[in-house]
mmCIF file of N, CA and C in Angstrom:
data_model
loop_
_atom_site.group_PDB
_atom_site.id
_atom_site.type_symbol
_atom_site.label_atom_id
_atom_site.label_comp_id
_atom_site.label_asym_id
_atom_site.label_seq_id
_atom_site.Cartn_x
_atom_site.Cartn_y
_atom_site.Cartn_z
ATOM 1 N N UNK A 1 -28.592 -28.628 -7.646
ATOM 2 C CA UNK A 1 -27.708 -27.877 -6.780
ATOM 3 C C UNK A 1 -27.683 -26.416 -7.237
ATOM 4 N N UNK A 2 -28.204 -25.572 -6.618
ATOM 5 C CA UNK A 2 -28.174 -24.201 -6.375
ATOM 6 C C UNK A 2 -26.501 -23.415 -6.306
ATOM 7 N N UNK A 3 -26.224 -22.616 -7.400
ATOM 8 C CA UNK A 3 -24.571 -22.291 -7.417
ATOM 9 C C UNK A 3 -24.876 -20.756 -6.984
ATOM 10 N N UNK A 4 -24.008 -21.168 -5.872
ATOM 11 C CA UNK A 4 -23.502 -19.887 -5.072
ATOM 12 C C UNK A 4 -23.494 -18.512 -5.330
ATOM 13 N N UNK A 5 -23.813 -17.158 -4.942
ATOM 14 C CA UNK A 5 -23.991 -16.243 -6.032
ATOM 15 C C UNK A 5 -22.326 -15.686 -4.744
ATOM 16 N N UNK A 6 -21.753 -15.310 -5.609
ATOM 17 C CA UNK A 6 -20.246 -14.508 -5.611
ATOM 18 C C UNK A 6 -20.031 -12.929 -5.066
ATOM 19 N N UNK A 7 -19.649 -12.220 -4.318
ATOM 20 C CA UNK A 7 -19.929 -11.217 -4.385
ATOM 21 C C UNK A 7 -19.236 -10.573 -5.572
ATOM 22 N N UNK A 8 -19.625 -9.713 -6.642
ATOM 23 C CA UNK A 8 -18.568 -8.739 -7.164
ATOM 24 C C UNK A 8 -18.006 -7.728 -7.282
ATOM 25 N N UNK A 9 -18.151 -7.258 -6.091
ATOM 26 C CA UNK A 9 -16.783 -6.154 -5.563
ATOM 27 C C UNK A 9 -16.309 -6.335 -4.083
ATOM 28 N N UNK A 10 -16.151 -7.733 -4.154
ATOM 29 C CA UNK A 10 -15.479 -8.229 -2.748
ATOM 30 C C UNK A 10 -14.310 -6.880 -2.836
ATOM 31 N N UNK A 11 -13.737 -6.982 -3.672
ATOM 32 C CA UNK A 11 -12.375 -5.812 -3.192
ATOM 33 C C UNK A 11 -12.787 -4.740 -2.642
ATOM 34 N N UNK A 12 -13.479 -4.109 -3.085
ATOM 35 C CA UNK A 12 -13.895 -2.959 -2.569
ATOM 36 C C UNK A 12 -14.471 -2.949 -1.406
ATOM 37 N N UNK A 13 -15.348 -4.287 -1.149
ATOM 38 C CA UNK A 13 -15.706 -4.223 0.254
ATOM 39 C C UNK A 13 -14.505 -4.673 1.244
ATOM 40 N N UNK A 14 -13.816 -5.186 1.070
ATOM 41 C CA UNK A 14 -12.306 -5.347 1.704
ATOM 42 C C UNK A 14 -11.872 -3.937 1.817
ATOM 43 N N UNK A 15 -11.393 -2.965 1.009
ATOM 44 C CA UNK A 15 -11.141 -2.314 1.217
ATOM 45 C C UNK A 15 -11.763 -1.026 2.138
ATOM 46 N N UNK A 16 -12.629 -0.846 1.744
ATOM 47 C CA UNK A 16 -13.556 0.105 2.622
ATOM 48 C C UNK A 16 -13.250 -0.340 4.272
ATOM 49 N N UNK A 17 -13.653 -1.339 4.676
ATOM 50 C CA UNK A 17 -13.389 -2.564 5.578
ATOM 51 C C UNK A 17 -11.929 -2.031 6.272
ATOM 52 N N UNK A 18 -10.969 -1.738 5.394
ATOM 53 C CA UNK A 18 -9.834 -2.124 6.259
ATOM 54 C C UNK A 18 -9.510 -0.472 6.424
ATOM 55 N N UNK A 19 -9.734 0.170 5.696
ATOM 56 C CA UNK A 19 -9.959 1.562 6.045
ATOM 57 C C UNK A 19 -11.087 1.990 7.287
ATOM 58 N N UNK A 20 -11.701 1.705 7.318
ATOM 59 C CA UNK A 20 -12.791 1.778 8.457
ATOM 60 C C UNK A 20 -12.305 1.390 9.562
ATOM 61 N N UNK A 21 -11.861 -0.095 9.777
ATOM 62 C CA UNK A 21 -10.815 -0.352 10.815
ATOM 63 C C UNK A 21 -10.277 0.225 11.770
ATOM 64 N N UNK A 22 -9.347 0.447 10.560
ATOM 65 C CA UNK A 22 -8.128 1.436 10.557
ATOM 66 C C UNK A 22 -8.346 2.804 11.176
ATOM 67 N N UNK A 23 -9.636 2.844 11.155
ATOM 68 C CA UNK A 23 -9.818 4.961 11.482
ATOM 69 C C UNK A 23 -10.513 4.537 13.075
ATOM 70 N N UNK A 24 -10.929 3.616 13.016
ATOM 71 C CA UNK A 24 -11.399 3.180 14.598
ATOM 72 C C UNK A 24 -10.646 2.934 15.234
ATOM 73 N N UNK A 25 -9.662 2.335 14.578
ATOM 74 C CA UNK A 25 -8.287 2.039 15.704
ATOM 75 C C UNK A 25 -7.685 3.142 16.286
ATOM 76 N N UNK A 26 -7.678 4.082 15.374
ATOM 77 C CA UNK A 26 -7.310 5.454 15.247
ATOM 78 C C UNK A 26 -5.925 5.338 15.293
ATOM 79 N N UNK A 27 -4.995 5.035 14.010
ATOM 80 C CA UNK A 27 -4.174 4.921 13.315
ATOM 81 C C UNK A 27 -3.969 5.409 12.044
ATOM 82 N N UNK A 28 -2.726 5.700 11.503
ATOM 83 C CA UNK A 28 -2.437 6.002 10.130
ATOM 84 C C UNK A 28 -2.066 5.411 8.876
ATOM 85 N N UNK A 29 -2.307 5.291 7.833
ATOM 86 C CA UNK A 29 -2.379 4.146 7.078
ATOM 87 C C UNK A 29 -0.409 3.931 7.122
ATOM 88 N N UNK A 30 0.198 5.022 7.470
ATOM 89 C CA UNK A 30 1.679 4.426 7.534
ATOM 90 C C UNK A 30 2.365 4.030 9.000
ATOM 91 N N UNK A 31 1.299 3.988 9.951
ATOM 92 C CA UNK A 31 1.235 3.401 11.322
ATOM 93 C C UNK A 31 0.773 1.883 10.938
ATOM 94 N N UNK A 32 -0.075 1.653 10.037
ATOM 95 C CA UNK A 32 -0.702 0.106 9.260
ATOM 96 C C UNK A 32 0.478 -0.478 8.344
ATOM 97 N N UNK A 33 0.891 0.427 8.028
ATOM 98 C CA UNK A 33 2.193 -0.072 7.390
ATOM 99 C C UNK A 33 3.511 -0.882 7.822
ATOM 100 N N UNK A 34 3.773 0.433 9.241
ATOM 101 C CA UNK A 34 4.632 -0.195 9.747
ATOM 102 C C UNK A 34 4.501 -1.628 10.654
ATOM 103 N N UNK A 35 2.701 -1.342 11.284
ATOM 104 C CA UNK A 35 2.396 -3.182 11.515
ATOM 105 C C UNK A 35 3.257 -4.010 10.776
ATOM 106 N N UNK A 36 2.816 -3.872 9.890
ATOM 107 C CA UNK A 36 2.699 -5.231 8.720
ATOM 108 C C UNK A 36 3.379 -5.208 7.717
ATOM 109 N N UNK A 37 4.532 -4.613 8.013
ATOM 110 C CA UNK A 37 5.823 -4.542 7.339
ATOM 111 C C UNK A 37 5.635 -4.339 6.007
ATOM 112 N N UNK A 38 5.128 -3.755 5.941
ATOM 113 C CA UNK A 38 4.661 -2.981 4.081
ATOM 114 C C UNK A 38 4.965 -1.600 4.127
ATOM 115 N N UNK A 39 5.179 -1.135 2.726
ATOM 116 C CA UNK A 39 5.121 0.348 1.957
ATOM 117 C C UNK A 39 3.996 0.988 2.403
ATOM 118 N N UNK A 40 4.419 2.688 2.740
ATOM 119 C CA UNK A 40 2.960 3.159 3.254
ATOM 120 C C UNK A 40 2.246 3.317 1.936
ATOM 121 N N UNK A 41 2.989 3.582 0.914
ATOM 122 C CA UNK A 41 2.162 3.657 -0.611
ATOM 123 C C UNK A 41 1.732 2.535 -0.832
ATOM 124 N N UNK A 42 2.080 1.327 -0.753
ATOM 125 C CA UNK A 42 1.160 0.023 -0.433
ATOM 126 C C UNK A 42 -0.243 -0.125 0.160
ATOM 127 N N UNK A 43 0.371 0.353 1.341
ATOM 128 C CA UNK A 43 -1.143 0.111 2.307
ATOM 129 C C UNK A 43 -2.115 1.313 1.942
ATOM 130 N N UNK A 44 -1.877 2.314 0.739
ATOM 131 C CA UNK A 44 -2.473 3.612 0.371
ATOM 132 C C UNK A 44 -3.183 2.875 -0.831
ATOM 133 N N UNK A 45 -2.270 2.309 -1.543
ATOM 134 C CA UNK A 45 -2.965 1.821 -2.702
ATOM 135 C C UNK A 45 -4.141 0.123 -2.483
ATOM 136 N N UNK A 46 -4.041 -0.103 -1.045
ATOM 137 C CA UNK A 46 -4.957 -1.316 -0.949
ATOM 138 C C UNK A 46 -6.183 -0.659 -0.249
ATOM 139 N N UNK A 47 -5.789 0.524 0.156
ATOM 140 C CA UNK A 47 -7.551 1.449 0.473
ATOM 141 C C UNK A 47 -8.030 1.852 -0.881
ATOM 142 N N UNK A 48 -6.959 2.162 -1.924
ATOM 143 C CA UNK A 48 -8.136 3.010 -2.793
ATOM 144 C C UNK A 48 -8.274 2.170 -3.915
ATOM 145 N N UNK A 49 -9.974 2.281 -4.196
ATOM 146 C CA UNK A 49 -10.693 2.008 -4.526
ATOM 147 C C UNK A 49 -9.859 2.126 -6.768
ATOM 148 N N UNK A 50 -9.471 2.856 -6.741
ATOM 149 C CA UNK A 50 -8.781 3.095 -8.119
ATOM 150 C C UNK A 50 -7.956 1.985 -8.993
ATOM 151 N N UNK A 51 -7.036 1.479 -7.399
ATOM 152 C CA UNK A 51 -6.050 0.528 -7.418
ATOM 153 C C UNK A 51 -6.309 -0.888 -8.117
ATOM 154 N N UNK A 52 -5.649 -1.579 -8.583
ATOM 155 C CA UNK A 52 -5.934 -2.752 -8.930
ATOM 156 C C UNK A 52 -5.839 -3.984 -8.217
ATOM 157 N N UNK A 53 -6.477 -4.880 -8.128
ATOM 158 C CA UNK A 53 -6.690 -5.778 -7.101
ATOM 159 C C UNK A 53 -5.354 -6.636 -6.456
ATOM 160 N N UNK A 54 -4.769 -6.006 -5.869
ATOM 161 C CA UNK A 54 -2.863 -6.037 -5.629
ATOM 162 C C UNK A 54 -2.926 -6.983 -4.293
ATOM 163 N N UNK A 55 -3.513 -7.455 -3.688
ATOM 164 C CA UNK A 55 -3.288 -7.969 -1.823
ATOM 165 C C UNK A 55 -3.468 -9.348 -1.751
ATOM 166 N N UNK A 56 -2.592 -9.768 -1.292
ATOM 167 C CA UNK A 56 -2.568 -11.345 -1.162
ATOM 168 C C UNK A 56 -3.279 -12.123 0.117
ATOM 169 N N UNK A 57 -3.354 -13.234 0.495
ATOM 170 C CA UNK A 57 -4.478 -13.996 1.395
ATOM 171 C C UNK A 57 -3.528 -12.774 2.656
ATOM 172 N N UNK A 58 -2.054 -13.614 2.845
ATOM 173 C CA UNK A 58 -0.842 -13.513 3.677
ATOM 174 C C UNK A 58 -1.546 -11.479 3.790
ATOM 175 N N UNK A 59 -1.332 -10.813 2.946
ATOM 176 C CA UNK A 59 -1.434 -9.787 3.430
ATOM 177 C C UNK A 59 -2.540 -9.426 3.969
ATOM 178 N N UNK A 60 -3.578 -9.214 3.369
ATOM 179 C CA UNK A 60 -5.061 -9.624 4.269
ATOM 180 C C UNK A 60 -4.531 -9.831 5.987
ATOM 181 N N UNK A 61 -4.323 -11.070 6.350
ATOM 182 C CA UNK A 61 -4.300 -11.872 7.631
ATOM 183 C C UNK A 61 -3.498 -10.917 8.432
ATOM 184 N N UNK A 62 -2.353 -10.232 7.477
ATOM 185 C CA UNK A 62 -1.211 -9.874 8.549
ATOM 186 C C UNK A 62 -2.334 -8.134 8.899
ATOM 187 N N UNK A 63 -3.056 -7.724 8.255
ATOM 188 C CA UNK A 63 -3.799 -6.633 8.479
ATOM 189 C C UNK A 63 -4.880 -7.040 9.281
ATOM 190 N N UNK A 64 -5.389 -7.972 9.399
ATOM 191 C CA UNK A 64 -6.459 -8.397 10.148
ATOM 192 C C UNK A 64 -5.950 -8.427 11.427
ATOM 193 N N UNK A 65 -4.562 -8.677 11.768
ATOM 194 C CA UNK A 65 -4.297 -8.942 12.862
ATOM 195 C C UNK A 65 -3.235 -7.845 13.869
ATOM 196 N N UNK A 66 -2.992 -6.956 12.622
ATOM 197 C CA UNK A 66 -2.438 -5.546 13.266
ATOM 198 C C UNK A 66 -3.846 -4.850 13.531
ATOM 199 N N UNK A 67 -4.798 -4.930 13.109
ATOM 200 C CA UNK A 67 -6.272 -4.147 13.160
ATOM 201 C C UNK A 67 -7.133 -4.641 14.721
ATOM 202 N N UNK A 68 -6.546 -6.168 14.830
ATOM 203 C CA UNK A 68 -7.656 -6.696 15.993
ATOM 204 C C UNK A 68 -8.907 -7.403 15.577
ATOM 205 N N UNK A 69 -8.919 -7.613 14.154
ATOM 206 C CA UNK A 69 -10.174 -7.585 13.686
ATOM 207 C C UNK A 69 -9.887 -9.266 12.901
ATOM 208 N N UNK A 70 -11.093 -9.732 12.757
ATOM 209 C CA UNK A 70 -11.001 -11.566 12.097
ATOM 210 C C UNK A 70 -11.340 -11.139 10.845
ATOM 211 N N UNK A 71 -10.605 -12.131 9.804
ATOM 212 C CA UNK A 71 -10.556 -11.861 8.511
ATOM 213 C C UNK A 71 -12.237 -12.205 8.047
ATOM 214 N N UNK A 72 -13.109 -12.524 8.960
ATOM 215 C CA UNK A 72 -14.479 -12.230 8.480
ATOM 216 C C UNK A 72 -15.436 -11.204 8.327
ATOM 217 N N UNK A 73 -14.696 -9.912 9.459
ATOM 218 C CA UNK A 73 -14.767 -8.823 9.358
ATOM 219 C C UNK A 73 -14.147 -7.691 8.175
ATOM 220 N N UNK A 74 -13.495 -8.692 7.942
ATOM 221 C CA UNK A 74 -13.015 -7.446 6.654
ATOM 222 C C UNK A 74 -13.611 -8.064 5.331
ATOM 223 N N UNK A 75 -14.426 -9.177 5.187
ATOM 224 C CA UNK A 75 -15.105 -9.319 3.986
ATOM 225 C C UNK A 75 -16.626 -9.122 4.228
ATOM 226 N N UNK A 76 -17.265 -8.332 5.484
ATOM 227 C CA UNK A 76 -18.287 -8.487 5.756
ATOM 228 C C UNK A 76 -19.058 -7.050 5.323
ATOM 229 N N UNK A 77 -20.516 -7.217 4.129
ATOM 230 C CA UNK A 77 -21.139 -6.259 3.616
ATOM 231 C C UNK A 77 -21.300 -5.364 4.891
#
């Protein structure tokens, strides 16, 4: 059995991802905020790349779905 190779910087590609989105939607990351009932310094610190890996499944989904977008799109290279 062949073991799976992992990506390792899923976060970052999440993030990029939901920033990209986000600028197509043509919205503000504290317009994303107020979606999804989060801190705009929240939704600031889950774009940047600096941040530490802070976002839960639940938050993910609730951004996937203020965005329009399926949570396969936001893990997609």
């Amino acid at each position: 059995m062949e073991k799976p190779k992992y990506e390792k910087h899923i976060y970052n590609i999440i993030r990029r991802n939901i920033r990209k989105y986000r600028r197509q939607k043509r919205i503000t990351s504290a317009e994303l905020a107020e979606l999804v009932g989060l801190s705009h310094d929240f939704i600031r610190q889950i774009e940047s790349e600096k941040a530490a890996y802070n976002f839960s499944v639940e938050t993910l989904y609730k951004i996937s779905v203020a965005l329009d977008v399926t949570l396969d799109m936001l893990i997609e290279k």
